Amino acid sequence: MKSKFFKIVLPAFAIMLALGLSSFTVNSDDAPEYFYDDPSVSGIQTTTAVDCDGVGNACTIQVGPNSYQLFEEEALATPLTKS
């Protein structure tokens, strides 16, 4: 009886535990990061805030009195545009 219990229940419990804990490894709430270059600050800056109501299809970020073009990657090669 004990042997049959462990052969059936223990693997089932292990599978249920693995499925339950796997949800902790998925971060679907992470907002995408976008990049811009502020000349007054060294390096490339990142943001998750997006304003695509700028001129044309350009997406920008307002930092103080200045507005900067947002890019999809850190190399600043692909501008972020309205879809």
mmCIF file with all atom_site columns, N, CA and C in Angstrom, residues 25-71:
data_model
loop_
_atom_site.group_PDB
_atom_site.id
_atom_site.type_symbol
_atom_site.label_atom_id
_atom_site.label_alt_id
_atom_site.label_comp_id
_atom_site.label_asym_id
_atom_site.label_entity_id
_atom_site.label_seq_id
_atom_site.pdbx_PDB_ins_code
_atom_site.Cartn_x
_atom_site.Cartn_y
_atom_site.Cartn_z
_atom_site.occupancy
_atom_site.B_iso_or_equiv
_atom_site.pdbx_formal_charge
_atom_site.auth_seq_id
_atom_site.auth_comp_id
_atom_site.auth_asym_id
_atom_site.auth_atom_id
_atom_site.pdbx_PDB_model_num
ATOM 1   N N  . THR A 1 25 ? 8.603  32.505 -12.528 1.00 0.00 ? 25 THR A N  1
ATOM 2   C CA . THR A 1 25 ? 9.703  32.800 -13.433 1.00 0.00 ? 25 THR A CA 1
ATOM 3   C C  . THR A 1 25 ? 9.288  33.647 -14.619 1.00 0.00 ? 25 THR A C  1
ATOM 4   N N  . VAL A 1 26 ? 8.016  33.859 -14.838 1.00 0.00 ? 26 VAL A N  1
ATOM 5   C CA . VAL A 1 26 ? 7.528  34.624 -15.977 1.00 0.00 ? 26 VAL A CA 1
ATOM 6   C C  . VAL A 1 26 ? 7.190  36.032 -15.518 1.00 0.00 ? 26 VAL A C  1
ATOM 7   N N  . ASN A 1 27 ? 7.802  37.031 -16.167 1.00 0.00 ? 27 ASN A N  1
ATOM 8   C CA . ASN A 1 27 ? 7.522  38.427 -15.858 1.00 0.00 ? 27 ASN A CA 1
ATOM 9   C C  . ASN A 1 27 ? 6.813  39.067 -17.037 1.00 0.00 ? 27 ASN A C  1
ATOM 10  N N  . SER A 1 28 ? 5.536  38.894 -17.116 1.00 0.00 ? 28 SER A N  1
ATOM 11  C CA . SER A 1 28 ? 4.789  39.470 -18.230 1.00 0.00 ? 28 SER A CA 1
ATOM 12  C C  . SER A 1 28 ? 4.429  40.928 -17.972 1.00 0.00 ? 28 SER A C  1
ATOM 13  N N  . ASP A 1 29 ? 4.687  41.421 -16.755 1.00 0.00 ? 29 ASP A N  1
ATOM 14  C CA . ASP A 1 29 ? 4.349  42.799 -16.419 1.00 0.00 ? 29 ASP A CA 1
ATOM 15  C C  . ASP A 1 29 ? 5.481  43.778 -16.722 1.00 0.00 ? 29 ASP A C  1
ATOM 16  N N  . ASP A 1 30 ? 6.608  43.284 -17.228 1.00 0.00 ? 30 ASP A N  1
ATOM 17  C CA . ASP A 1 30 ? 7.722  44.165 -17.530 1.00 0.00 ? 30 ASP A CA 1
ATOM 18  C C  . ASP A 1 30 ? 7.373  45.067 -18.708 1.00 0.00 ? 30 ASP A C  1
ATOM 19  N N  . ALA A 1 31 ? 7.497  46.363 -18.488 1.00 0.00 ? 31 ALA A N  1
ATOM 20  C CA . ALA A 1 31 ? 7.251  47.314 -19.563 1.00 0.00 ? 31 ALA A CA 1
ATOM 21  C C  . ALA A 1 31 ? 8.480  47.351 -20.476 1.00 0.00 ? 31 ALA A C  1
ATOM 22  N N  . PRO A 1 32 ? 8.293  47.524 -21.764 1.00 0.00 ? 32 PRO A N  1
ATOM 23  C CA . PRO A 1 32 ? 9.444  47.583 -22.665 1.00 0.00 ? 32 PRO A CA 1
ATOM 24  C C  . PRO A 1 32 ? 10.269 48.846 -22.406 1.00 0.00 ? 32 PRO A C  1
ATOM 25  N N  . GLU A 1 33 ? 11.565 48.739 -22.601 1.00 0.00 ? 33 GLU A N  1
ATOM 26  C CA . GLU A 1 33 ? 12.447 49.883 -22.436 1.00 0.00 ? 33 GLU A CA 1
ATOM 27  C C  . GLU A 1 33 ? 12.732 50.520 -23.782 1.00 0.00 ? 33 GLU A C  1
ATOM 28  N N  . TYR A 1 34 ? 12.765 51.846 -23.777 1.00 0.00 ? 34 TYR A N  1
ATOM 29  C CA . TYR A 1 34 ? 13.125 52.607 -24.970 1.00 0.00 ? 34 TYR A CA 1
ATOM 30  C C  . TYR A 1 34 ? 14.308 53.488 -24.614 1.00 0.00 ? 34 TYR A C  1
ATOM 31  N N  . PHE A 1 35 ? 15.028 53.944 -25.622 1.00 0.00 ? 35 PHE A N  1
ATOM 32  C CA . PHE A 1 35 ? 16.290 54.628 -25.408 1.00 0.00 ? 35 PHE A CA 1
ATOM 33  C C  . PHE A 1 35 ? 16.269 56.011 -26.039 1.00 0.00 ? 35 PHE A C  1
ATOM 34  N N  . TYR A 1 36 ? 17.022 56.945 -25.433 1.00 0.00 ? 36 TYR A N  1
ATOM 35  C CA . TYR A 1 36 ? 17.197 58.275 -25.986 1.00 0.00 ? 36 TYR A CA 1
ATOM 36  C C  . TYR A 1 36 ? 18.545 58.810 -25.538 1.00 0.00 ? 36 TYR A C  1
ATOM 37  N N  . ASP A 1 37 ? 19.021 59.847 -26.209 1.00 0.00 ? 37 ASP A N  1
ATOM 38  C CA . ASP A 1 37 ? 20.316 60.430 -25.886 1.00 0.00 ? 37 ASP A CA 1
ATOM 39  C C  . ASP A 1 37 ? 20.118 61.890 -25.488 1.00 0.00 ? 37 ASP A C  1
ATOM 40  N N  . ASP A 1 38 ? 20.387 62.165 -24.237 1.00 0.00 ? 38 ASP A N  1
ATOM 41  C CA . ASP A 1 38 ? 20.369 63.531 -23.715 1.00 0.00 ? 38 ASP A CA 1
ATOM 42  C C  . ASP A 1 38 ? 21.821 63.996 -23.683 1.00 0.00 ? 38 ASP A C  1
ATOM 43  N N  . PRO A 1 39 ? 22.191 64.974 -24.516 1.00 0.00 ? 39 PRO A N  1
ATOM 44  C CA . PRO A 1 39 ? 23.594 65.395 -24.591 1.00 0.00 ? 39 PRO A CA 1
ATOM 45  C C  . PRO A 1 39 ? 24.150 65.926 -23.267 1.00 0.00 ? 39 PRO A C  1
ATOM 46  N N  . SER A 1 40 ? 23.296 66.417 -22.392 1.00 0.00 ? 40 SER A N  1
ATOM 47  C CA . SER A 1 40 ? 23.787 66.960 -21.123 1.00 0.00 ? 40 SER A CA 1
ATOM 48  C C  . SER A 1 40 ? 24.102 65.866 -20.104 1.00 0.00 ? 40 SER A C  1
ATOM 49  N N  . VAL A 1 41 ? 23.717 64.609 -20.406 1.00 0.00 ? 41 VAL A N  1
ATOM 50  C CA . VAL A 1 41 ? 23.982 63.471 -19.525 1.00 0.00 ? 41 VAL A CA 1
ATOM 51  C C  . VAL A 1 41 ? 24.822 62.462 -20.301 1.00 0.00 ? 41 VAL A C  1
ATOM 52  N N  . SER A 1 42 ? 25.880 61.952 -19.675 1.00 0.00 ? 42 SER A N  1
ATOM 53  C CA . SER A 1 42 ? 26.731 61.004 -20.400 1.00 0.00 ? 42 SER A CA 1
ATOM 54  C C  . SER A 1 42 ? 26.027 59.660 -20.553 1.00 0.00 ? 42 SER A C  1
ATOM 55  N N  . GLY A 1 43 ? 26.229 59.042 -21.696 1.00 0.00 ? 43 GLY A N  1
ATOM 56  C CA . GLY A 1 43 ? 25.643 57.731 -21.966 1.00 0.00 ? 43 GLY A CA 1
ATOM 57  C C  . GLY A 1 43 ? 24.247 57.818 -22.554 1.00 0.00 ? 43 GLY A C  1
ATOM 58  N N  . ILE A 1 44 ? 23.692 56.652 -22.801 1.00 0.00 ? 44 ILE A N  1
ATOM 59  C CA . ILE A 1 44 ? 22.348 56.526 -23.356 1.00 0.00 ? 44 ILE A CA 1
ATOM 60  C C  . ILE A 1 44 ? 21.371 56.327 -22.196 1.00 0.00 ? 44 ILE A C  1
ATOM 61  N N  . GLN A 1 45 ? 20.264 57.040 -22.201 1.00 0.00 ? 45 GLN A N  1
ATOM 62  C CA . GLN A 1 45 ? 19.273 56.935 -21.143 1.00 0.00 ? 45 GLN A CA 1
ATOM 63  C C  . GLN A 1 45 ? 18.152 55.993 -21.582 1.00 0.00 ? 45 GLN A C  1
ATOM 64  N N  . THR A 1 46 ? 17.495 55.380 -20.598 1.00 0.00 ? 46 THR A N  1
ATOM 65  C CA . THR A 1 46 ? 16.368 54.496 -20.875 1.00 0.00 ? 46 THR A CA 1
ATOM 66  C C  . THR A 1 46 ? 15.118 55.027 -20.213 1.00 0.00 ? 46 THR A C  1
ATOM 67  N N  . THR A 1 47 ? 13.977 54.638 -20.778 1.00 0.00 ? 47 THR A N  1
ATOM 68  C CA . THR A 1 47 ? 12.692 55.030 -20.230 1.00 0.00 ? 47 THR A CA 1
ATOM 69  C C  . THR A 1 47 ? 11.638 54.007 -20.623 1.00 0.00 ? 47 THR A C  1
ATOM 70  N N  . THR A 1 48 ? 10.561 53.992 -19.884 1.00 0.00 ? 48 THR A N  1
ATOM 71  C CA . THR A 1 48 ? 9.398  53.192 -20.271 1.00 0.00 ? 48 THR A CA 1
ATOM 72  C C  . THR A 1 48 ? 8.239  54.108 -20.644 1.00 0.00 ? 48 THR A C  1
ATOM 73  N N  . ALA A 1 49 ? 8.408  55.409 -20.388 1.00 0.00 ? 49 ALA A N  1
ATOM 74  C CA . ALA A 1 49 ? 7.374  56.393 -20.718 1.00 0.00 ? 49 ALA A CA 1
ATOM 75  C C  . ALA A 1 49 ? 7.462  56.739 -22.196 1.00 0.00 ? 49 ALA A C  1
ATOM 76  N N  . VAL A 1 50 ? 6.337  56.706 -22.870 1.00 0.00 ? 50 VAL A N  1
ATOM 77  C CA . VAL A 1 50 ? 6.310  56.976 -24.309 1.00 0.00 ? 50 VAL A CA 1
ATOM 78  C C  . VAL A 1 50 ? 5.228  58.002 -24.608 1.00 0.00 ? 50 VAL A C  1
ATOM 79  N N  . ASP A 1 51 ? 5.587  58.999 -25.436 1.00 0.00 ? 51 ASP A N  1
ATOM 80  C CA . ASP A 1 51 ? 4.618  59.974 -25.910 1.00 0.00 ? 51 ASP A CA 1
ATOM 81  C C  . ASP A 1 51 ? 4.678  59.985 -27.424 1.00 0.00 ? 51 ASP A C  1
ATOM 82  N N  . CYS A 1 52 ? 3.693  59.360 -28.062 1.00 0.00 ? 52 CYS A N  1
ATOM 83  C CA . CYS A 1 52 ? 3.687  59.294 -29.523 1.00 0.00 ? 52 CYS A CA 1
ATOM 84  C C  . CYS A 1 52 ? 2.741  60.326 -30.130 1.00 0.00 ? 52 CYS A C  1
ATOM 85  N N  . ASP A 1 53 ? 2.496  61.404 -29.410 1.00 0.00 ? 53 ASP A N  1
ATOM 86  C CA . ASP A 1 53 ? 1.650  62.470 -29.935 1.00 0.00 ? 53 ASP A CA 1
ATOM 87  C C  . ASP A 1 53 ? 2.480  63.613 -30.489 1.00 0.00 ? 53 ASP A C  1
ATOM 88  N N  . GLY A 1 54 ? 3.752  63.356 -30.727 1.00 0.00 ? 54 GLY A N  1
ATOM 89  C CA . GLY A 1 54 ? 4.652  64.384 -31.224 1.00 0.00 ? 54 GLY A CA 1
ATOM 90  C C  . GLY A 1 54 ? 4.408  64.687 -32.687 1.00 0.00 ? 54 GLY A C  1
ATOM 91  N N  . VAL A 1 55 ? 5.344  65.381 -33.287 1.00 0.00 ? 55 VAL A N  1
ATOM 92  C CA . VAL A 1 55 ? 5.248  65.773 -34.684 1.00 0.00 ? 55 VAL A CA 1
ATOM 93  C C  . VAL A 1 55 ? 5.381  64.531 -35.564 1.00 0.00 ? 55 VAL A C  1
ATOM 94  N N  . GLY A 1 56 ? 4.498  64.362 -36.516 1.00 0.00 ? 56 GLY A N  1
ATOM 95  C CA . GLY A 1 56 ? 4.542  63.212 -37.408 1.00 0.00 ? 56 GLY A CA 1
ATOM 96  C C  . GLY A 1 56 ? 4.288  61.921 -36.671 1.00 0.00 ? 56 GLY A C  1
ATOM 97  N N  . ASN A 1 57 ? 5.058  60.906 -37.002 1.00 0.00 ? 57 ASN A N  1
ATOM 98  C CA . ASN A 1 57 ? 4.916  59.606 -36.358 1.00 0.00 ? 57 ASN A CA 1
ATOM 99  C C  . ASN A 1 57 ? 5.938  59.393 -35.247 1.00 0.00 ? 57 ASN A C  1
ATOM 100 N N  . ALA A 1 58 ? 6.717  60.403 -34.914 1.00 0.00 ? 58 ALA A N  1
ATOM 101 C CA . ALA A 1 58 ? 7.805  60.251 -33.959 1.00 0.00 ? 58 ALA A CA 1
ATOM 102 C C  . ALA A 1 58 ? 7.283  60.110 -32.533 1.00 0.00 ? 58 ALA A C  1
ATOM 103 N N  . CYS A 1 59 ? 7.906  59.226 -31.783 1.00 0.00 ? 59 CYS A N  1
ATOM 104 C CA . CYS A 1 59 ? 7.631  59.099 -30.360 1.00 0.00 ? 59 CYS A CA 1
ATOM 105 C C  . CYS A 1 59 ? 8.754  59.805 -29.607 1.00 0.00 ? 59 CYS A C  1
ATOM 106 N N  . THR A 1 60 ? 8.387  60.606 -28.638 1.00 0.00 ? 60 THR A N  1
ATOM 107 C CA . THR A 1 60 ? 9.371  61.408 -27.929 1.00 0.00 ? 60 THR A CA 1
ATOM 108 C C  . THR A 1 60 ? 9.194  61.267 -26.427 1.00 0.00 ? 60 THR A C  1
ATOM 109 N N  . ILE A 1 61 ? 10.164 61.829 -25.706 1.00 0.00 ? 61 ILE A N  1
ATOM 110 C CA . ILE A 1 61 ? 10.077 61.941 -24.258 1.00 0.00 ? 61 ILE A CA 1
ATOM 111 C C  . ILE A 1 61 ? 10.416 63.382 -23.902 1.00 0.00 ? 61 ILE A C  1
ATOM 112 N N  . GLN A 1 62 ? 9.664  63.938 -22.989 1.00 0.00 ? 62 GLN A N  1
ATOM 113 C CA . GLN A 1 62 ? 9.880  65.302 -22.532 1.00 0.00 ? 62 GLN A CA 1
ATOM 114 C C  . GLN A 1 62 ? 10.709 65.248 -21.252 1.00 0.00 ? 62 GLN A C  1
ATOM 115 N N  . VAL A 1 63 ? 11.916 65.829 -21.289 1.00 0.00 ? 63 VAL A N  1
ATOM 116 C CA . VAL A 1 63 ? 12.794 65.897 -20.126 1.00 0.00 ? 63 VAL A CA 1
ATOM 117 C C  . VAL A 1 63 ? 13.082 67.371 -19.877 1.00 0.00 ? 63 VAL A C  1
ATOM 118 N N  . GLY A 1 64 ? 12.438 67.901 -18.850 1.00 0.00 ? 64 GLY A N  1
ATOM 119 C CA . GLY A 1 64 ? 12.571 69.335 -18.593 1.00 0.00 ? 64 GLY A CA 1
ATOM 120 C C  . GLY A 1 64 ? 11.992 70.109 -19.762 1.00 0.00 ? 64 GLY A C  1
ATOM 121 N N  . PRO A 1 65 ? 12.710 71.115 -20.232 1.00 0.00 ? 65 PRO A N  1
ATOM 122 C CA . PRO A 1 65 ? 12.209 71.904 -21.366 1.00 0.00 ? 65 PRO A CA 1
ATOM 123 C C  . PRO A 1 65 ? 12.491 71.248 -22.722 1.00 0.00 ? 65 PRO A C  1
ATOM 124 N N  . ASN A 1 66 ? 13.265 70.165 -22.724 1.00 0.00 ? 66 ASN A N  1
ATOM 125 C CA . ASN A 1 66 ? 13.680 69.531 -23.979 1.00 0.00 ? 66 ASN A CA 1
ATOM 126 C C  . ASN A 1 66 ? 12.871 68.278 -24.277 1.00 0.00 ? 66 ASN A C  1
ATOM 127 N N  . SER A 1 67 ? 12.749 67.996 -25.577 1.00 0.00 ? 67 SER A N  1
ATOM 128 C CA . SER A 1 67 ? 12.071 66.801 -26.047 1.00 0.00 ? 67 SER A CA 1
ATOM 129 C C  . SER A 1 67 ? 13.073 65.980 -26.860 1.00 0.00 ? 67 SER A C  1
ATOM 130 N N  . TYR A 1 68 ? 13.124 64.656 -26.608 1.00 0.00 ? 68 TYR A N  1
ATOM 131 C CA . TYR A 1 68 ? 14.090 63.794 -27.284 1.00 0.00 ? 68 TYR A CA 1
ATOM 132 C C  . TYR A 1 68 ? 13.382 62.666 -28.013 1.00 0.00 ? 68 TYR A C  1
ATOM 133 N N  . GLN A 1 69 ? 13.925 62.307 -29.179 1.00 0.00 ? 69 GLN A N  1
ATOM 134 C CA . GLN A 1 69 ? 13.419 61.192 -29.986 1.00 0.00 ? 69 GLN A CA 1
ATOM 135 C C  . GLN A 1 69 ? 13.700 59.887 -29.262 1.00 0.00 ? 69 GLN A C  1
ATOM 136 N N  . LEU A 1 70 ? 12.723 58.976 -29.218 1.00 0.00 ? 70 LEU A N  1
ATOM 137 C CA . LEU A 1 70 ? 12.903 57.659 -28.622 1.00 0.00 ? 70 LEU A CA 1
ATOM 138 C C  . LEU A 1 70 ? 13.298 56.654 -29.694 1.00 0.00 ? 70 LEU A C  1
ATOM 139 N N  . PHE A 1 71 ? 14.122 55.674 -29.280 1.00 0.00 ? 71 PHE A N  1
ATOM 140 C CA . PHE A 1 71 ? 14.602 54.640 -30.186 1.00 0.00 ? 71 PHE A CA 1
ATOM 141 C C  . PHE A 1 71 ? 14.289 53.274 -29.597 1.00 0.00 ? 71 PHE A C  1
#
